[in-house]
Amino acid sequence: MDGYHRDVSALFPWVGPTIIRIKVFRRAEVTDEHGNPGLDFIFVDEHREVSRFKITSDNWIKNENLINKHDYVIILSNESVVKTLDPLSNNHFFEFKDFADVINGKHNVLHSLDLIGVISYIGKLSPPSISSYRRRSIPFQIKNERNIELYCIAYGELAEDLYESWKKMNRTNIVAVIREWKITKSDGEIIVIDAGGLSSFWFDPSIAEAETIIKNINKKDDDTYPSSLFMKNISEKMAAVHID
Protein backbone atom coordinates (compact mmCIF):
# COMPACT_ATOMS: atom_id res chain seq x y z
CA MET A 1 0.00 0.00 0.00
CA ASP A 2 1.78 3.11 -1.21
CA GLY A 3 -0.43 5.81 0.19
CA TYR A 4 -0.84 8.69 2.58
CA HIS A 5 -3.09 8.26 5.62
CA ARG A 6 -4.28 10.77 8.16
CA ASP A 7 -5.56 8.09 10.51
CA VAL A 8 -3.37 5.30 11.84
CA SER A 9 -6.46 3.08 12.11
CA ALA A 10 -6.36 2.78 8.30
CA LEU A 11 -2.98 1.05 8.37
CA PHE A 12 -2.21 -2.66 8.24
CA PRO A 13 1.03 -3.91 9.80
CA TRP A 14 1.72 -6.55 7.15
CA VAL A 15 1.67 -4.15 4.20
CA GLY A 16 4.48 -1.74 3.47
CA PRO A 17 5.97 0.65 2.93
CA THR A 18 3.29 3.10 4.03
CA ILE A 19 3.67 6.80 4.81
CA ILE A 20 1.56 8.31 7.60
CA ARG A 21 1.10 11.63 9.31
CA ILE A 22 1.45 11.09 13.04
CA LYS A 23 1.23 13.17 16.21
CA VAL A 24 4.03 12.97 18.77
CA PHE A 25 2.47 12.86 22.23
CA ARG A 26 5.53 12.84 24.49
CA ARG A 27 9.24 13.16 23.79
CA ALA A 28 12.54 13.19 25.64
CA GLU A 29 16.08 13.85 24.44
CA VAL A 30 18.39 10.88 25.07
CA THR A 31 21.95 9.74 24.38
CA ASP A 32 22.71 6.31 22.96
CA GLU A 33 25.49 3.95 24.06
CA HIS A 34 27.94 5.66 21.69
CA GLY A 35 27.21 9.14 23.01
CA ASN A 36 25.12 10.20 20.02
CA PRO A 37 22.07 12.41 20.65
CA GLY A 38 18.65 10.91 20.01
CA LEU A 39 14.98 11.27 20.80
CA ASP A 40 12.58 8.93 22.57
CA PHE A 41 8.94 9.62 21.78
CA ILE A 42 5.42 8.22 21.87
CA PHE A 43 3.03 8.73 18.97
CA VAL A 44 -0.67 7.94 19.18
CA ASP A 45 -4.10 8.33 17.68
CA GLU A 46 -7.57 7.27 18.80
CA HIS A 47 -7.15 3.65 17.75
CA ARG A 48 -3.61 2.34 17.34
CA GLU A 49 -0.13 2.10 18.77
CA VAL A 50 2.50 1.63 16.08
CA SER A 51 6.06 0.37 16.53
CA ARG A 52 8.98 -0.83 14.38
CA PHE A 53 9.16 2.01 11.90
CA LYS A 54 11.83 4.17 10.30
CA ILE A 55 12.14 7.90 9.70
CA THR A 56 13.26 9.24 6.34
CA SER A 57 13.28 12.45 4.31
CA ASP A 58 12.72 10.50 1.08
CA ASN A 59 9.45 9.89 -0.75
CA TRP A 60 7.49 12.85 0.60
CA ILE A 61 5.30 13.52 -2.43
CA LYS A 62 2.39 15.56 -1.06
CA ASN A 63 3.91 18.83 0.09
CA GLU A 64 0.49 20.43 0.46
CA ASN A 65 -0.01 18.19 3.50
CA LEU A 66 3.33 19.06 5.09
CA ILE A 67 2.77 20.61 8.51
CA ASN A 68 6.31 20.36 9.86
CA LYS A 69 9.29 22.64 9.27
CA HIS A 70 11.22 19.73 7.77
CA ASP A 71 10.67 16.94 5.23
CA TYR A 72 11.00 13.93 7.52
CA VAL A 73 8.23 11.34 7.62
CA ILE A 74 7.62 8.08 9.46
CA ILE A 75 7.70 4.97 7.27
CA LEU A 76 5.99 1.74 8.30
CA SER A 77 7.30 -1.48 6.78
CA ASN A 78 6.13 -5.09 6.81
CA GLU A 79 7.97 -5.40 10.14
CA SER A 80 5.84 -2.70 11.74
CA VAL A 81 3.52 -3.66 14.57
CA VAL A 82 0.09 -2.12 15.04
CA LYS A 83 -1.78 -2.69 18.30
CA THR A 84 -5.33 -1.74 19.17
CA LEU A 85 -5.69 0.79 21.99
CA ASP A 86 -8.58 2.01 24.07
CA PRO A 87 -9.87 5.36 22.76
CA LEU A 88 -7.35 7.97 23.83
CA SER A 89 -10.07 10.43 24.74
CA ASN A 90 -10.50 8.27 27.86
CA ASN A 91 -6.78 8.13 28.64
CA HIS A 92 -4.90 11.02 30.26
CA PHE A 93 -1.51 9.31 29.71
CA PHE A 94 -0.22 9.92 33.22
CA GLU A 95 1.84 6.98 34.46
CA PHE A 96 1.78 7.53 38.20
CA LYS A 97 4.55 5.90 40.20
CA ASP A 98 4.11 4.46 43.67
CA PHE A 99 5.68 6.68 46.35
CA ALA A 100 7.11 3.71 48.23
CA ASP A 101 8.79 2.40 45.08
CA VAL A 102 10.38 5.80 44.50
CA ILE A 103 11.69 6.03 48.07
CA ASN A 104 12.95 2.44 48.00
CA GLY A 105 14.93 3.03 44.81
CA LYS A 106 12.77 0.87 42.53
CA HIS A 107 12.40 3.62 39.95
CA ASN A 108 15.24 4.10 37.46
CA VAL A 109 16.71 7.55 38.17
CA LEU A 110 17.55 7.93 34.48
CA HIS A 111 13.84 7.96 33.61
CA SER A 112 11.37 10.74 34.27
CA LEU A 113 8.27 10.01 36.33
CA ASP A 114 4.70 11.17 36.96
CA LEU A 115 3.35 11.56 40.50
CA ILE A 116 0.03 12.46 42.10
CA GLY A 117 -0.52 13.51 45.70
CA VAL A 118 -1.87 16.18 48.01
CA ILE A 119 0.37 19.16 48.69
CA SER A 120 1.22 18.98 52.38
CA TYR A 121 3.79 21.79 52.46
CA ILE A 122 5.01 24.54 50.17
CA GLY A 123 7.99 26.73 50.98
CA LYS A 124 9.09 30.19 49.92
CA LEU A 125 10.03 31.21 46.42
CA SER A 126 13.70 32.12 46.55
CA PRO A 127 15.49 34.34 45.92
CA PRO A 128 12.63 36.79 46.62
CA SER A 129 13.28 38.65 43.36
CA ILE A 130 14.64 37.56 40.00
CA SER A 131 18.41 37.23 40.15
CA SER A 132 20.88 37.40 37.28
CA TYR A 133 23.13 34.76 38.83
CA ARG A 134 20.71 32.30 40.40
CA ARG A 135 17.54 30.62 39.21
CA ARG A 136 14.52 30.90 41.45
CA SER A 137 13.33 27.75 43.19
CA ILE A 138 10.60 26.57 45.51
CA PRO A 139 10.45 23.47 47.73
CA PHE A 140 7.21 21.61 48.33
CA GLN A 141 6.02 18.27 49.59
CA ILE A 142 3.30 15.90 48.37
CA LYS A 143 1.78 12.90 50.12
CA ASN A 144 -0.33 9.96 49.00
CA GLU A 145 -3.27 8.23 50.67
CA ARG A 146 -0.91 6.24 52.90
CA ASN A 147 0.73 9.45 54.16
CA ILE A 148 3.99 8.63 52.39
CA GLU A 149 5.60 11.94 51.52
CA LEU A 150 8.04 13.03 48.83
CA TYR A 151 10.13 16.19 48.87
CA CYS A 152 10.07 18.14 45.60
CA ILE A 153 11.77 21.24 44.21
CA ALA A 154 10.83 23.28 41.14
CA TYR A 155 13.19 25.72 39.43
CA GLY A 156 13.02 28.77 37.19
CA GLU A 157 9.78 29.71 35.46
CA LEU A 158 8.15 26.47 36.57
CA ALA A 159 8.80 27.44 40.21
CA GLU A 160 7.23 30.85 39.66
CA ASP A 161 4.20 29.36 37.90
CA LEU A 162 3.73 26.77 40.64
CA TYR A 163 3.91 29.40 43.38
CA GLU A 164 1.44 31.73 41.65
CA SER A 165 -0.98 28.86 41.01
CA TRP A 166 -0.70 27.79 44.64
CA LYS A 167 -1.54 31.29 45.91
CA LYS A 168 -4.70 31.36 43.80
CA MET A 169 -5.98 28.10 45.34
CA ASN A 170 -5.99 29.49 48.91
CA ARG A 171 -7.08 26.27 50.61
CA THR A 172 -5.83 22.91 51.87
CA ASN A 173 -6.03 19.42 50.35
CA ILE A 174 -4.99 20.46 46.87
CA VAL A 175 -4.18 17.55 44.57
CA ALA A 176 -1.00 18.08 42.58
CA VAL A 177 -0.04 16.12 39.48
CA ILE A 178 3.53 16.48 38.28
CA ARG A 179 4.58 15.04 34.93
CA GLU A 180 8.07 14.14 33.69
CA TRP A 181 10.05 15.13 36.76
CA LYS A 182 13.24 13.36 37.83
CA ILE A 183 14.86 11.92 40.94
CA THR A 184 18.04 13.05 42.66
CA LYS A 185 19.55 12.38 46.08
CA SER A 186 20.77 14.66 48.85
CA ASP A 187 22.53 13.08 51.82
CA GLY A 188 21.08 9.75 50.75
CA GLU A 189 17.50 11.04 50.68
CA ILE A 190 15.30 10.96 47.58
CA ILE A 191 14.24 14.36 46.24
CA VAL A 192 12.06 14.93 43.17
CA ILE A 193 13.11 17.89 41.01
CA ASP A 194 11.86 19.25 37.72
CA ALA A 195 13.63 18.10 34.57
CA GLY A 196 13.56 21.40 32.71
CA GLY A 197 11.33 22.23 29.78
CA LEU A 198 9.61 18.83 29.67
CA SER A 199 8.30 19.03 33.26
CA SER A 200 4.83 20.31 34.09
CA PHE A 201 2.25 20.35 36.89
CA TRP A 202 -1.51 20.54 37.46
CA PHE A 203 -3.53 21.42 40.55
CA ASP A 204 -6.84 19.59 41.08
CA PRO A 205 -7.02 18.06 37.59
CA SER A 206 -10.34 16.55 36.49
CA ILE A 207 -9.23 12.92 36.55
CA ALA A 208 -10.53 9.94 38.49
CA GLU A 209 -7.27 9.49 40.43
CA ALA A 210 -7.55 12.99 41.88
CA GLU A 211 -11.09 12.34 43.10
CA THR A 212 -10.01 9.04 44.64
CA ILE A 213 -7.05 10.45 46.54
CA ILE A 214 -9.12 13.28 48.02
CA LYS A 215 -11.85 10.87 49.06
CA ASN A 216 -9.35 8.59 50.79
CA ILE A 217 -7.46 11.40 52.51
CA ASN A 218 -10.66 13.00 53.77
CA LYS A 219 -11.47 9.74 55.56
CA LYS A 220 -8.41 10.15 57.73
CA ASP A 221 -7.90 12.62 60.53
CA ASP A 222 -4.28 13.47 59.77
CA ASP A 223 -2.09 16.55 59.85
CA THR A 224 -1.89 18.37 56.52
CA TYR A 225 1.55 19.86 57.13
CA PRO A 226 4.89 18.10 57.57
CA SER A 227 6.90 17.89 60.72
CA SER A 228 8.99 20.77 61.99
CA LEU A 229 12.04 18.64 61.23
CA PHE A 230 11.30 18.85 57.51
CA MET A 231 10.69 22.60 57.71
CA LYS A 232 14.00 22.97 59.51
CA ASN A 233 16.01 20.96 56.98
CA ILE A 234 14.29 21.76 53.68
CA SER A 235 16.46 24.80 52.93
CA GLU A 236 19.58 22.69 53.38
CA LYS A 237 18.21 20.02 51.04
CA MET A 238 17.25 22.62 48.48
CA ALA A 239 20.71 24.14 48.54
CA ALA A 240 22.32 20.72 48.21
CA VAL A 241 20.52 19.95 44.95
CA HIS A 242 20.42 23.49 43.56
CA ILE A 243 21.35 23.66 39.89
CA ASP A 244 22.73 27.00 38.69
XYZ file of C-alpha atoms in Angstrom:
244
model
C 0.000 0.000 0.000
C 1.777 3.115 -1.214
C -0.433 5.807 0.185
C -0.844 8.690 2.581
C -3.092 8.258 5.618
C -4.279 10.766 8.161
C -5.562 8.090 10.510
C -3.366 5.300 11.838
C -6.462 3.076 12.110
C -6.365 2.783 8.301
C -2.981 1.050 8.374
C -2.212 -2.661 8.237
C 1.033 -3.909 9.801
C 1.724 -6.547 7.154
C 1.669 -4.155 4.202
C 4.484 -1.744 3.468
C 5.973 0.651 2.927
C 3.287 3.097 4.027
C 3.674 6.796 4.809
C 1.565 8.308 7.598
C 1.099 11.626 9.315
C 1.447 11.094 13.044
C 1.231 13.173 16.207
C 4.025 12.974 18.773
C 2.469 12.857 22.226
C 5.532 12.837 24.489
C 9.239 13.161 23.787
C 12.543 13.187 25.639
C 16.080 13.850 24.444
C 18.390 10.878 25.074
C 21.948 9.744 24.376
C 22.715 6.313 22.958
C 25.487 3.954 24.059
C 27.939 5.660 21.693
C 27.206 9.144 23.006
C 25.121 10.201 20.022
C 22.075 12.407 20.647
C 18.652 10.914 20.012
C 14.979 11.275 20.804
C 12.575 8.928 22.567
C 8.942 9.620 21.781
C 5.422 8.224 21.866
C 3.027 8.734 18.972
C -0.670 7.937 19.185
C -4.099 8.329 17.678
C -7.567 7.271 18.795
C -7.147 3.648 17.752
C -3.613 2.336 17.345
C -0.131 2.101 18.772
C 2.504 1.627 16.076
C 6.062 0.369 16.525
C 8.980 -0.825 14.376
C 9.165 2.006 11.898
C 11.825 4.175 10.303
C 12.136 7.898 9.697
C 13.255 9.242 6.343
C 13.278 12.446 4.312
C 12.721 10.497 1.085
C 9.451 9.887 -0.750
C 7.491 12.851 0.597
C 5.301 13.516 -2.433
C 2.393 15.555 -1.057
C 3.909 18.826 0.093
C 0.494 20.427 0.458
C -0.014 18.191 3.503
C 3.326 19.055 5.085
C 2.769 20.613 8.508
C 6.314 20.364 9.858
C 9.289 22.642 9.272
C 11.219 19.729 7.766
C 10.670 16.941 5.232
C 10.998 13.927 7.521
C 8.231 11.338 7.617
C 7.616 8.078 9.456
C 7.696 4.973 7.267
C 5.988 1.739 8.302
C 7.302 -1.479 6.781
C 6.130 -5.087 6.805
C 7.970 -5.401 10.137
C 5.839 -2.704 11.739
C 3.523 -3.663 14.573
C 0.089 -2.117 15.044
C -1.777 -2.691 18.303
C -5.326 -1.736 19.167
C -5.687 0.788 21.992
C -8.578 2.010 24.069
C -9.868 5.359 22.761
C -7.350 7.968 23.832
C -10.074 10.432 24.737
C -10.502 8.273 27.855
C -6.779 8.135 28.641
C -4.900 11.016 30.256
C -1.514 9.314 29.708
C -0.220 9.919 33.217
C 1.839 6.976 34.459
C 1.779 7.531 38.202
C 4.554 5.899 40.204
C 4.109 4.456 43.671
C 5.676 6.683 46.348
C 7.108 3.711 48.232
C 8.793 2.400 45.080
C 10.382 5.803 44.505
C 11.688 6.029 48.069
C 12.953 2.436 48.001
C 14.926 3.033 44.811
C 12.773 0.865 42.534
C 12.399 3.624 39.947
C 15.240 4.104 37.459
C 16.713 7.547 38.172
C 17.552 7.932 34.476
C 13.843 7.956 33.606
C 11.370 10.743 34.267
C 8.267 10.008 36.331
C 4.704 11.169 36.959
C 3.352 11.563 40.499
C 0.030 12.455 42.099
C -0.521 13.511 45.695
C -1.872 16.176 48.009
C 0.369 19.161 48.694
C 1.224 18.983 52.384
C 3.787 21.789 52.460
C 5.008 24.538 50.172
C 7.985 26.731 50.982
C 9.087 30.188 49.918
C 10.031 31.210 46.425
C 13.702 32.125 46.545
C 15.492 34.340 45.923
C 12.629 36.787 46.623
C 13.277 38.648 43.358
C 14.643 37.559 39.996
C 18.410 37.226 40.146
C 20.884 37.400 37.284
C 23.135 34.761 38.834
C 20.707 32.302 40.398
C 17.544 30.621 39.205
C 14.520 30.904 41.454
C 13.334 27.752 43.187
C 10.604 26.568 45.512
C 10.446 23.465 47.735
C 7.209 21.610 48.335
C 6.021 18.270 49.592
C 3.304 15.900 48.374
C 1.777 12.902 50.117
C -0.331 9.961 48.996
C -3.273 8.227 50.675
C -0.909 6.241 52.904
C 0.730 9.446 54.163
C 3.992 8.629 52.392
C 5.603 11.944 51.520
C 8.042 13.030 48.835
C 10.129 16.192 48.868
C 10.071 18.136 45.599
C 11.775 21.241 44.211
C 10.830 23.281 41.144
C 13.190 25.725 39.428
C 13.019 28.767 37.185
C 9.778 29.714 35.456
C 8.153 26.471 36.569
C 8.801 27.438 40.213
C 7.234 30.847 39.659
C 4.197 29.360 37.901
C 3.734 26.767 40.637
C 3.907 29.396 43.380
C 1.438 31.727 41.652
C -0.982 28.859 41.014
C -0.705 27.786 44.643
C -1.543 31.289 45.912
C -4.699 31.360 43.799
C -5.975 28.104 45.336
C -5.992 29.489 48.909
C -7.085 26.267 50.614
C -5.829 22.913 51.866
C -6.029 19.418 50.351
C -4.992 20.458 46.869
C -4.181 17.553 44.573
C -1.002 18.075 42.578
C -0.042 16.116 39.479
C 3.535 16.478 38.281
C 4.582 15.035 34.926
C 8.066 14.143 33.690
C 10.054 15.132 36.763
C 13.245 13.356 37.832
C 14.862 11.919 40.944
C 18.036 13.050 42.664
C 19.550 12.376 46.080
C 20.772 14.661 48.848
C 22.534 13.082 51.825
C 21.081 9.745 50.746
C 17.502 11.042 50.681
C 15.302 10.961 47.581
C 14.235 14.358 46.240
C 12.055 14.926 43.170
C 13.106 17.886 41.007
C 11.862 19.247 37.724
C 13.628 18.104 34.573
C 13.562 21.396 32.712
C 11.330 22.228 29.778
C 9.607 18.833 29.670
C 8.303 19.025 33.258
C 4.829 20.309 34.089
C 2.251 20.354 36.894
C -1.511 20.543 37.462
C -3.532 21.417 40.552
C -6.839 19.587 41.085
C -7.024 18.062 37.586
C -10.335 16.554 36.493
C -9.228 12.921 36.546
C -10.526 9.936 38.489
C -7.272 9.486 40.425
C -7.553 12.991 41.881
C -11.085 12.345 43.098
C -10.012 9.042 44.640
C -7.051 10.454 46.535
C -9.123 13.285 48.024
C -11.852 10.865 49.062
C -9.353 8.588 50.791
C -7.462 11.395 52.512
C -10.662 13.001 53.775
C -11.469 9.738 55.557
C -8.411 10.150 57.733
C -7.895 12.616 60.535
C -4.285 13.468 59.769
C -2.093 16.545 59.847
C -1.894 18.372 56.517
C 1.546 19.862 57.133
C 4.887 18.096 57.572
C 6.903 17.886 60.720
C 8.993 20.767 61.987
C 12.040 18.641 61.228
C 11.296 18.850 57.515
C 10.689 22.600 57.713
C 14.004 22.968 59.512
C 16.007 20.961 56.980
C 14.293 21.763 53.678
C 16.459 24.801 52.930
C 19.582 22.687 53.379
C 18.207 20.023 51.039
C 17.247 22.615 48.477
C 20.715 24.145 48.544
C 22.323 20.725 48.209
C 20.521 19.951 44.950
C 20.417 23.493 43.558
C 21.349 23.664 39.894
C 22.731 26.996 38.687
